[in-house]
């Protein structure tokens, strides 16, 4: 199961709005198949592992980080594939928080004569699925707030300098968080002061193949058309309230998508509305 947990973590950031699942098939104490969830439209982890195992799956044990699905989505139910392959045991780390499944997948496997257990390494699995669980139950994204501060609670020096207030280990952790989320949300002041790229990168500096959506709360459309975020791969969303048409056109010409949002009483972007919107767009989790 620990191997399956590692495979699930490998897939984080590439599977939304589906959960990132890892699966391992073992027969006679030998791993005969393993896999993780493919991007949307592709196979789920269990099917990837079954295809790798082939005929060796018959009589084998399947370890999966989440209860196998029993409903049709873009792909057939995993429970059908597991039964057809002749798997004899299924061990799940946790049940599926999707109200349409939530125990039904395990029950279908039991009714088919498969020995089922649930709960091994559950704490690790629940951490992986905290964003998926929030989104599937409420429709809203899971929000991670990130900031760097000195021991006395400051985020910059007296002159405003704040580049790399943390060390290398913390910066690598931030990119790990970015690789696992669907969007990065920031305010216009961060864009104007720091001119960040807001990309997800690997430890060697290489860009991740899938970049989170960059979302800027910019009520009056002050984002410069030459801002670094507009020169990076992936999508940039500028969320505004009241912006002149020419400014919107300039941002769109620079590659941004401009979204007009409802305003709060003080004229700022209504963040509650934005949560609802991003959730409807399939953003399962984002970092602020």
Short mmCIF file of N, CA and C in Angstrom, two decimals, residues 219-221 225 240-254 258 260:
data_model
loop_
_atom_site.label_atom_id
_atom_site.label_comp_id
_atom_site.label_asym_id
_atom_site.label_seq_id
_atom_site.Cartn_x
_atom_site.Cartn_y
_atom_site.Cartn_z
N UNK A 219 -9.12 44.03 -9.84
CA UNK A 219 -10.44 44.63 -10.03
C UNK A 219 -10.46 45.72 -11.10
N UNK A 220 -9.37 46.47 -11.24
CA UNK A 220 -9.38 47.58 -12.21
C UNK A 220 -8.50 47.31 -13.44
N UNK A 221 -8.01 46.10 -13.60
CA UNK A 221 -7.27 45.75 -14.81
C UNK A 221 -5.91 46.41 -14.92
N UNK A 225 0.55 44.37 -19.77
CA UNK A 225 0.56 43.37 -20.85
C UNK A 225 1.90 42.65 -20.99
N UNK A 240 -11.50 40.69 -13.10
CA UNK A 240 -11.70 42.14 -12.95
C UNK A 240 -13.11 42.45 -12.46
N UNK A 241 -13.34 43.74 -12.22
CA UNK A 241 -14.67 44.22 -11.85
C UNK A 241 -15.15 45.27 -12.84
N UNK A 242 -14.38 46.32 -13.02
CA UNK A 242 -14.77 47.41 -13.91
C UNK A 242 -13.53 47.89 -14.66
N UNK A 243 -13.38 47.46 -15.91
CA UNK A 243 -12.17 47.74 -16.68
C UNK A 243 -12.55 48.31 -18.04
N UNK A 244 -11.89 49.39 -18.48
CA UNK A 244 -12.15 49.94 -19.82
C UNK A 244 -11.90 48.88 -20.89
N UNK A 245 -12.67 48.96 -21.98
CA UNK A 245 -12.57 47.98 -23.05
C UNK A 245 -11.19 47.88 -23.68
N UNK A 246 -10.50 49.01 -23.83
CA UNK A 246 -9.18 48.96 -24.47
C UNK A 246 -8.17 48.23 -23.59
N UNK A 247 -8.31 48.38 -22.26
CA UNK A 247 -7.40 47.69 -21.36
C UNK A 247 -7.65 46.17 -21.41
N UNK A 248 -8.92 45.80 -21.48
CA UNK A 248 -9.25 44.38 -21.61
C UNK A 248 -8.70 43.81 -22.90
N UNK A 249 -8.84 44.57 -23.99
CA UNK A 249 -8.35 44.12 -25.30
C UNK A 249 -6.84 43.95 -25.27
N UNK A 250 -6.13 44.85 -24.61
CA UNK A 250 -4.67 44.75 -24.53
C UNK A 250 -4.23 43.49 -23.77
N UNK A 251 -4.94 43.18 -22.69
CA UNK A 251 -4.60 42.00 -21.91
C UNK A 251 -4.90 40.72 -22.69
N UNK A 252 -6.03 40.72 -23.39
CA UNK A 252 -6.38 39.54 -24.19
C UNK A 252 -5.41 39.36 -25.35
N UNK A 253 -4.96 40.46 -25.92
CA UNK A 253 -3.98 40.37 -27.01
C UNK A 253 -2.65 39.82 -26.49
N UNK A 254 -2.35 40.09 -25.21
CA UNK A 254 -1.11 39.60 -24.60
C UNK A 254 -1.22 38.14 -24.17
N UNK A 258 -9.71 37.37 -19.73
CA UNK A 258 -10.21 38.37 -18.79
C UNK A 258 -11.63 37.99 -18.39
N UNK A 260 -14.91 39.07 -15.98
CA UNK A 260 -15.53 40.11 -15.15
C UNK A 260 -16.34 39.44 -14.05
#
